[in-house]
Short mmCIF file of C-alpha atoms in Angstrom, two decimals:
data_model
loop_
_atom_site.label_atom_id
_atom_site.label_comp_id
_atom_site.label_asym_id
_atom_site.label_seq_id
_atom_site.Cartn_x
_atom_site.Cartn_y
_atom_site.Cartn_z
CA MET A 1 -100.66 164.08 126.29
CA THR A 2 -100.11 161.33 123.72
CA VAL A 3 -101.70 162.38 120.44
CA LEU A 4 -102.20 158.91 118.96
CA THR A 5 -101.99 155.46 120.52
CA ILE A 6 -102.49 152.28 118.50
CA ARG A 7 -102.59 148.96 120.36
CA ARG A 8 -102.59 145.49 118.80
CA LEU A 9 -104.40 146.71 115.68
CA GLU A 10 -105.22 143.97 113.17
CA LYS A 11 -107.19 143.70 109.95
CA ALA A 12 -108.31 140.50 108.23
CA GLU A 13 -110.98 139.76 105.64
CA GLN A 14 -112.19 136.24 104.92
CA ASN A 15 -108.96 134.30 104.29
CA LYS A 16 -106.67 137.32 103.84
CA VAL A 17 -104.72 138.92 106.68
CA TRP A 18 -103.91 142.53 105.74
CA PHE A 19 -101.75 143.28 108.77
CA THR A 20 -101.21 142.11 112.33
CA SER A 21 -100.33 143.65 115.65
CA ILE A 22 -99.70 147.36 115.07
CA ASP A 23 -98.50 149.09 118.24
CA LEU A 24 -97.57 152.75 117.84
CA GLU A 25 -97.50 155.97 119.85
CA LEU A 26 -97.23 159.50 118.51
CA GLN A 27 -96.35 162.39 120.80
CA PRO A 28 -96.71 166.16 120.21
CA GLY A 29 -93.90 167.42 117.99
CA GLU A 30 -93.14 164.01 116.45
CA ALA A 31 -93.20 162.93 112.80
CA LYS A 32 -93.37 159.21 112.11
CA ALA A 33 -93.91 157.18 108.95
CA ILE A 34 -95.47 153.79 108.29
CA HIS A 35 -93.97 152.13 105.20
CA CYS A 36 -96.17 149.43 103.70
CA GLU A 37 -97.77 148.25 100.49
CA ARG A 38 -100.24 150.69 98.98
CA ASP A 39 -103.34 148.55 99.62
CA ILE A 40 -102.36 147.97 103.23
CA GLY A 41 -101.77 151.68 103.74
CA THR A 42 -105.27 152.40 102.42
CA TYR A 43 -106.72 150.04 105.02
CA VAL A 44 -104.68 151.57 107.83
CA LEU A 45 -105.84 155.08 106.95
CA SER A 46 -109.48 154.07 106.56
CA ILE A 47 -109.39 152.50 110.03
CA LEU A 48 -107.71 155.57 111.53
CA ILE A 49 -110.50 157.83 110.25
CA GLY A 50 -113.36 155.49 111.08
CA GLN A 51 -114.33 154.45 107.55
CA THR A 52 -113.41 150.79 108.12
CA ALA A 53 -113.57 148.69 111.27
CA ALA A 54 -110.48 146.87 112.52
CA THR A 55 -110.65 143.15 113.23
CA ASN A 56 -108.91 143.62 116.57
CA GLY A 57 -107.15 146.35 118.49
CA GLU A 58 -107.70 149.80 119.95
CA ILE A 59 -107.06 153.39 118.87
CA ASP A 60 -106.86 156.40 121.18
CA TYR A 61 -106.78 160.02 120.04
CA PHE A 62 -105.69 162.67 122.53
CA GLY A 63 -106.08 160.27 125.43
CA GLN A 64 -109.63 159.23 124.50
CA SER A 65 -110.78 155.94 122.99
CA PHE A 66 -111.73 156.19 119.31
CA ASN A 67 -114.70 154.08 118.26
CA GLY A 68 -114.89 155.21 114.67
CA GLU A 69 -116.76 158.43 115.42
CA TRP A 70 -114.74 160.70 113.17
CA ALA A 71 -116.90 163.77 113.87
CA LYS A 72 -115.61 163.86 117.45
CA VAL A 73 -111.95 164.25 116.46
CA ARG A 74 -111.97 165.74 112.95
CA ASN A 75 -111.55 169.33 114.16
CA ARG A 76 -108.28 168.35 115.86
CA MET A 77 -106.91 166.45 112.87
CA GLY A 78 -105.96 167.17 109.28
CA VAL A 79 -105.82 164.48 106.61
CA VAL A 80 -104.27 164.58 103.14
CA PHE A 81 -105.63 161.78 100.97
CA LEU A 82 -103.85 160.59 97.85
CA ASP A 83 -107.06 160.97 95.86
CA ASP A 84 -108.79 164.16 96.99
CA PRO A 85 -109.48 166.44 94.00
CA PRO A 86 -110.02 170.12 94.87
CA TYR A 87 -112.80 172.41 93.69
CA GLU A 88 -111.14 173.44 90.45
CA ARG A 89 -113.42 176.40 89.72
CA LEU A 90 -112.07 178.21 92.81
CA THR A 91 -108.73 179.93 93.31
CA PRO A 92 -106.33 178.62 95.99
CA SER A 93 -107.16 181.59 98.19
CA ALA A 94 -110.93 181.11 97.89
CA TYR A 95 -110.54 177.35 98.36
CA LEU A 96 -108.79 177.75 101.71
CA GLN A 97 -111.23 180.45 102.81
CA PHE A 98 -114.10 178.04 102.09
CA PHE A 99 -112.64 175.42 104.44
CA GLN A 100 -111.83 178.12 106.95
CA ARG A 101 -115.54 178.97 107.15
CA LEU A 102 -116.48 175.27 107.16
CA TYR A 103 -114.39 174.66 110.27
CA GLY A 104 -115.32 177.98 111.84
CA LYS A 105 -111.65 178.86 112.28
CA GLU A 106 -109.67 182.01 111.63
CA ALA A 107 -106.52 181.30 109.65
CA ASP A 108 -103.96 183.38 107.81
CA VAL A 109 -104.62 182.10 104.30
CA THR A 110 -101.76 184.14 102.88
CA GLU A 111 -99.32 182.49 105.29
CA LEU A 112 -100.66 179.01 104.50
CA LEU A 113 -100.11 179.61 100.79
CA ARG A 114 -96.65 181.00 101.44
CA GLN A 115 -95.66 177.83 103.32
CA VAL A 116 -96.47 175.68 100.28
CA HIS A 117 -95.03 178.18 97.77
CA LEU A 118 -98.37 179.05 96.15
CA LEU A 119 -98.57 182.71 97.06
CA ASP A 120 -97.99 183.73 93.45
CA LYS A 121 -100.85 181.43 92.37
CA GLN A 122 -103.41 182.54 94.95
CA LYS A 123 -105.69 184.19 92.35
CA VAL A 124 -105.24 181.56 89.63
CA LYS A 125 -108.06 179.06 89.07
CA ILE A 126 -107.12 175.70 90.56
CA LYS A 127 -107.87 173.94 87.27
CA LYS A 128 -104.86 175.75 85.79
CA LEU A 129 -102.44 174.50 88.46
CA SER A 130 -100.10 171.58 87.86
CA TYR A 131 -100.64 168.29 89.68
CA SER A 132 -97.79 169.07 92.08
CA GLU A 133 -99.25 172.49 92.86
CA LYS A 134 -102.65 170.93 93.58
CA ARG A 135 -101.00 168.52 95.99
CA ARG A 136 -99.30 171.39 97.77
CA LEU A 137 -102.66 173.12 98.07
CA ALA A 138 -103.99 169.96 99.73
CA PHE A 139 -101.21 170.25 102.32
CA ALA A 140 -102.30 173.80 103.11
CA LYS A 141 -105.95 172.76 103.34
CA ALA A 142 -105.05 170.07 105.89
CA ILE A 143 -103.93 172.68 108.43
CA VAL A 144 -106.40 175.49 107.73
CA HIS A 145 -108.15 174.68 111.05
CA ASP A 146 -104.87 174.45 113.03
CA PRO A 147 -105.03 170.71 113.83
CA GLU A 148 -102.85 168.96 116.40
CA LEU A 149 -102.31 165.87 114.21
CA VAL A 150 -101.78 165.67 110.44
CA ILE A 151 -102.01 162.34 108.58
CA LEU A 152 -100.57 162.18 105.06
CA GLU A 153 -101.31 159.40 102.56
CA GLU A 154 -98.58 158.96 99.90
CA PRO A 155 -97.84 162.71 100.08
CA ASP A 156 -95.00 162.84 97.55
CA GLN A 157 -96.30 160.36 94.99
CA ASN A 158 -95.91 161.72 91.45
CA ILE A 159 -95.00 165.25 92.54
CA ASP A 160 -91.99 167.13 91.18
CA LEU A 161 -88.65 167.47 92.95
CA GLU A 162 -89.27 171.05 94.06
CA SER A 163 -92.59 170.04 95.64
CA LYS A 164 -90.83 167.21 97.49
CA ARG A 165 -88.43 169.74 98.99
CA ILE A 166 -91.32 172.01 99.94
CA LEU A 167 -93.14 169.06 101.52
CA SER A 168 -90.14 168.06 103.66
CA LYS A 169 -89.68 171.63 104.85
CA TRP A 170 -93.42 171.94 105.55
CA ILE A 171 -93.40 168.77 107.68
CA ARG A 172 -90.42 170.09 109.66
CA SER A 173 -92.30 173.34 110.29
CA LEU A 174 -95.26 171.39 111.67
CA VAL A 175 -93.00 169.48 114.04
CA GLU A 176 -91.32 172.70 115.17
CA ALA A 177 -94.80 174.07 115.94
CA ASN A 178 -95.36 171.02 118.20
CA ARG A 179 -97.82 169.38 115.84
CA SER A 180 -97.72 165.64 115.19
CA VAL A 181 -97.38 164.10 111.73
CA LEU A 182 -98.07 160.54 110.57
CA VAL A 183 -97.03 159.62 107.02
CA ILE A 184 -98.37 156.47 105.36
CA THR A 185 -96.37 155.61 102.25
CA SER A 186 -95.34 152.70 100.03
CA ASN A 187 -92.00 154.38 99.28
CA LEU A 188 -89.32 153.66 101.86
CA GLU A 189 -86.98 156.37 100.59
CA SER A 190 -89.76 158.94 100.95
CA ALA A 191 -90.52 157.79 104.48
CA ILE A 192 -86.88 158.19 105.48
CA SER A 193 -86.54 161.59 103.83
CA MET A 194 -89.66 163.06 105.44
CA THR A 195 -89.47 161.76 109.02
CA ASP A 196 -87.00 160.66 111.66
CA TYR A 197 -88.91 157.55 112.73
CA VAL A 198 -89.85 154.97 110.10
CA TYR A 199 -91.79 151.78 110.75
CA ARG A 200 -92.16 148.96 108.23
CA LEU A 201 -95.52 147.18 108.23
CA ASN A 202 -95.61 143.73 106.65
CA GLU A 203 -96.74 140.19 107.36
CA ASN A 204 -94.56 140.17 110.48
CA GLY A 205 -96.23 143.22 112.01
CA LEU A 206 -94.89 146.72 112.60
CA LYS A 207 -91.12 147.07 113.00
CA LEU A 208 -88.93 150.13 113.50
CA VAL A 209 -86.48 150.67 110.63
CA GLU A 210 -82.93 151.46 111.71
CA VAL A 211 -82.08 154.89 110.30
CA ILE A 212 -78.97 156.89 111.15
CA ASP A 213 -78.40 160.55 110.34
CA GLY A 214 -75.40 160.42 108.01
CA ARG A 215 -74.26 163.89 109.06
CA ASN A 216 -73.42 162.52 112.49
CA GLN A 217 -71.71 159.40 111.24
CA THR A 218 -68.34 160.60 109.89
CA GLN A 219 -66.45 160.38 113.16
CA ASN A 220 -67.97 157.03 114.08
CA GLU A 221 -67.18 155.52 110.70
CA THR A 222 -63.53 156.53 110.76
CA SER A 223 -63.01 155.23 114.29
CA VAL A 224 -64.12 151.65 113.53
CA ASP A 225 -61.48 148.99 114.12
CA PRO A 226 -60.99 147.18 110.78
CA THR A 227 -60.68 143.87 112.61
CA ASP A 228 -64.27 144.25 113.80
CA VAL A 229 -65.59 143.90 110.27
CA THR A 230 -65.32 140.12 110.33
CA ARG A 231 -67.13 139.66 113.64
CA PRO A 232 -70.50 137.89 113.29
CA PHE A 233 -72.63 140.69 114.77
CA GLN A 234 -71.35 143.08 112.09
CA LEU A 235 -73.07 140.93 109.47
CA GLU A 236 -76.58 141.60 110.72
CA ARG A 237 -77.15 144.95 108.98
CA ILE A 238 -76.25 146.23 105.51
CA PRO A 239 -75.95 150.03 105.15
CA ALA A 240 -77.51 152.07 102.36
CA LYS A 241 -77.65 155.82 101.85
CA VAL A 242 -80.80 157.91 101.45
CA ASN A 243 -79.83 161.56 101.05
CA GLU A 244 -77.98 162.47 104.29
CA LYS A 245 -79.39 159.52 106.21
CA MET A 246 -78.32 155.92 106.36
CA ILE A 247 -80.68 152.97 106.57
CA LEU A 248 -79.60 149.57 107.89
CA PHE A 249 -81.18 146.59 106.15
CA ASP A 250 -81.59 143.12 107.57
CA PRO A 251 -80.00 140.84 104.92
CA THR A 252 -83.21 138.81 104.67
CA GLU A 253 -85.02 141.92 103.38
CA ILE A 254 -82.75 142.23 100.34
CA ASP A 255 -83.90 140.52 97.13
CA TYR A 256 -80.69 140.95 95.15
CA ILE A 257 -77.74 143.29 94.70
CA GLU A 258 -76.54 144.73 91.41
CA SER A 259 -73.21 146.38 90.66
CA HIS A 260 -73.48 149.37 88.34
CA GLU A 261 -70.60 151.68 87.45
CA GLY A 262 -68.69 150.59 90.53
CA PHE A 263 -71.57 151.07 92.96
CA ALA A 264 -73.65 148.36 94.64
CA ASN A 265 -77.41 148.85 94.46
CA LEU A 266 -79.64 147.00 96.92
CA HIS A 267 -82.98 145.88 95.50
CA VAL A 268 -85.59 145.71 98.26
CA LYS A 269 -89.28 145.14 97.48
CA GLY A 270 -89.12 146.91 94.15
CA GLN A 271 -87.02 149.84 95.36
CA VAL A 272 -83.32 150.50 94.83
CA PHE A 273 -80.89 151.83 97.45
CA LEU A 274 -77.25 152.80 97.03
CA CYS A 275 -75.00 150.78 99.32
CA THR A 276 -71.80 152.16 100.81
CA MET A 277 -69.98 148.85 100.26
CA THR A 278 -68.61 147.17 97.12
CA LEU A 279 -70.09 144.02 95.64
CA ASN A 280 -67.01 142.02 96.67
CA GLU A 281 -67.34 143.21 100.28
CA LEU A 282 -71.02 142.34 100.28
CA ASP A 283 -70.28 138.92 98.81
CA GLY A 284 -68.08 138.10 101.79
CA ARG A 285 -70.52 139.47 104.34
CA LEU A 286 -73.68 137.92 102.95
CA LYS A 287 -72.66 134.34 102.21
CA PRO A 288 -73.73 133.19 105.71
CA PHE A 289 -77.20 134.59 104.93
CA GLY A 290 -77.70 132.52 101.79
CA PHE A 291 -76.52 135.00 99.16
CA PHE A 292 -74.92 133.66 95.99
CA ARG A 293 -72.68 135.36 93.40
CA CYS A 294 -74.71 134.32 90.36
CA HIS A 295 -72.93 136.72 88.00
CA ARG A 296 -69.92 139.01 88.23
CA SER A 297 -72.32 141.94 88.66
CA TYR A 298 -75.01 140.28 90.79
CA LEU A 299 -75.57 138.80 94.23
CA VAL A 300 -78.88 137.06 94.82
CA ASN A 301 -80.71 136.03 97.97
CA LEU A 302 -81.31 132.33 97.26
CA GLN A 303 -84.43 132.38 99.44
CA LYS A 304 -85.98 134.64 96.80
CA VAL A 305 -85.23 132.40 93.79
CA ARG A 306 -88.35 130.80 92.35
CA GLU A 307 -87.11 129.40 89.04
CA VAL A 308 -83.95 128.78 87.01
CA MET A 309 -84.74 129.70 83.42
CA THR A 310 -82.76 128.21 80.52
CA TRP A 311 -82.86 130.39 77.42
CA SER A 312 -80.21 128.55 75.40
CA ARG A 313 -77.30 126.21 75.99
CA ASN A 314 -75.19 129.04 77.40
CA SER A 315 -77.82 131.50 78.63
CA TYR A 316 -79.56 131.28 82.00
CA SER A 317 -81.59 133.54 84.28
CA LEU A 318 -82.96 133.41 87.80
CA ILE A 319 -86.62 134.35 88.24
CA LEU A 320 -87.27 135.75 91.70
CA ASP A 321 -90.31 135.40 93.90
CA THR A 322 -90.91 139.15 94.07
CA ALA A 323 -93.91 141.28 93.18
CA GLN A 324 -92.16 142.26 89.94
CA HIS A 325 -90.94 138.69 89.21
CA ASP A 326 -87.45 140.12 88.72
CA SER A 327 -85.13 138.29 86.34
CA ILE A 328 -81.36 138.43 86.84
CA PRO A 329 -78.57 136.73 84.86
CA LEU A 330 -76.92 133.49 85.90
CA SER A 331 -73.44 132.84 84.52
CA LYS A 332 -72.91 129.43 82.93
CA GLY A 333 -69.85 128.91 85.12
CA ARG A 334 -71.97 129.41 88.26
CA LEU A 335 -74.71 126.97 87.30
CA ALA A 336 -73.05 123.83 88.69
CA GLU A 337 -72.26 125.55 92.00
CA LEU A 338 -75.83 126.79 92.28
CA LYS A 339 -77.24 123.33 91.67
CA GLN A 340 -75.00 121.95 94.38
CA LEU A 341 -76.09 124.66 96.83
CA ILE A 342 -79.80 124.14 96.33
CA GLY A 343 -79.55 120.36 96.01
CA ILE A 344 -80.63 119.72 92.43
CA SER A 345 -78.97 117.61 89.75
#
């Protein structure tokens, strides 16, 4: 039985369209992530739990239509909200036992705490735990009633590295137990690290991100015919590494590329990804997509340029149309070529 089905889900308010046409299925034993802006993710989650009505579309849980009546499905689902402070006067053990009684379920509280590495803190007051430890306790609380589906909102935001490792392992254990996991996050790297299926939600709808397990790529990479590199279809995706996985970016998604200590860093919507190619290689590949070598250490997507800023007679910058209004250097020697490309005098 399909655990979650989303069909043509849309949300708009007055003159603002938050998202359009989400179509997604989640089967038992699958972990998938939706990568989107934080505000959009909040709307998606609130619709999934019945707090907000969608403008259009349908949601099914466990083969049954969901009309916003959360009480009918809450016992089969666990949710970890980004902002969900625990009862700090309790200990982790007592906290989980409280929710165990609330759901009327028998659970091995000791095992739940062991899974999130809090067994040694089970008798410590929650108010004395670190932020990361409190987040891990929230993970344990989400499965105290043995749900079939777990939804996580920004689960690794602001937690320490050890907690991120624990979280990834915990998600894998849920999948191995045939539970389903849906992660909603604004961090693409986190989405890739935690799940095998990542979807990007933006103004163009929901789109599957191409992710390849890097551990299975060595043989394929060494067997590539070098003459194939110049073929047009090879230009459609730019590889970047995230831990042991590789993500393939559409060139139009990239804002700019920066060379640092011999490595090329892709800047995509405020996040940075290490590319497996050099800046010179990328320069050759990306020219057909409107990229320009504005500086010896920078390639810029000209579609993202909003303004050419003159600081002095010999100092120029490009201001980009990004959320951060990124500024990157423009070499004086490249100014004339840039003007010719974009048709200004």
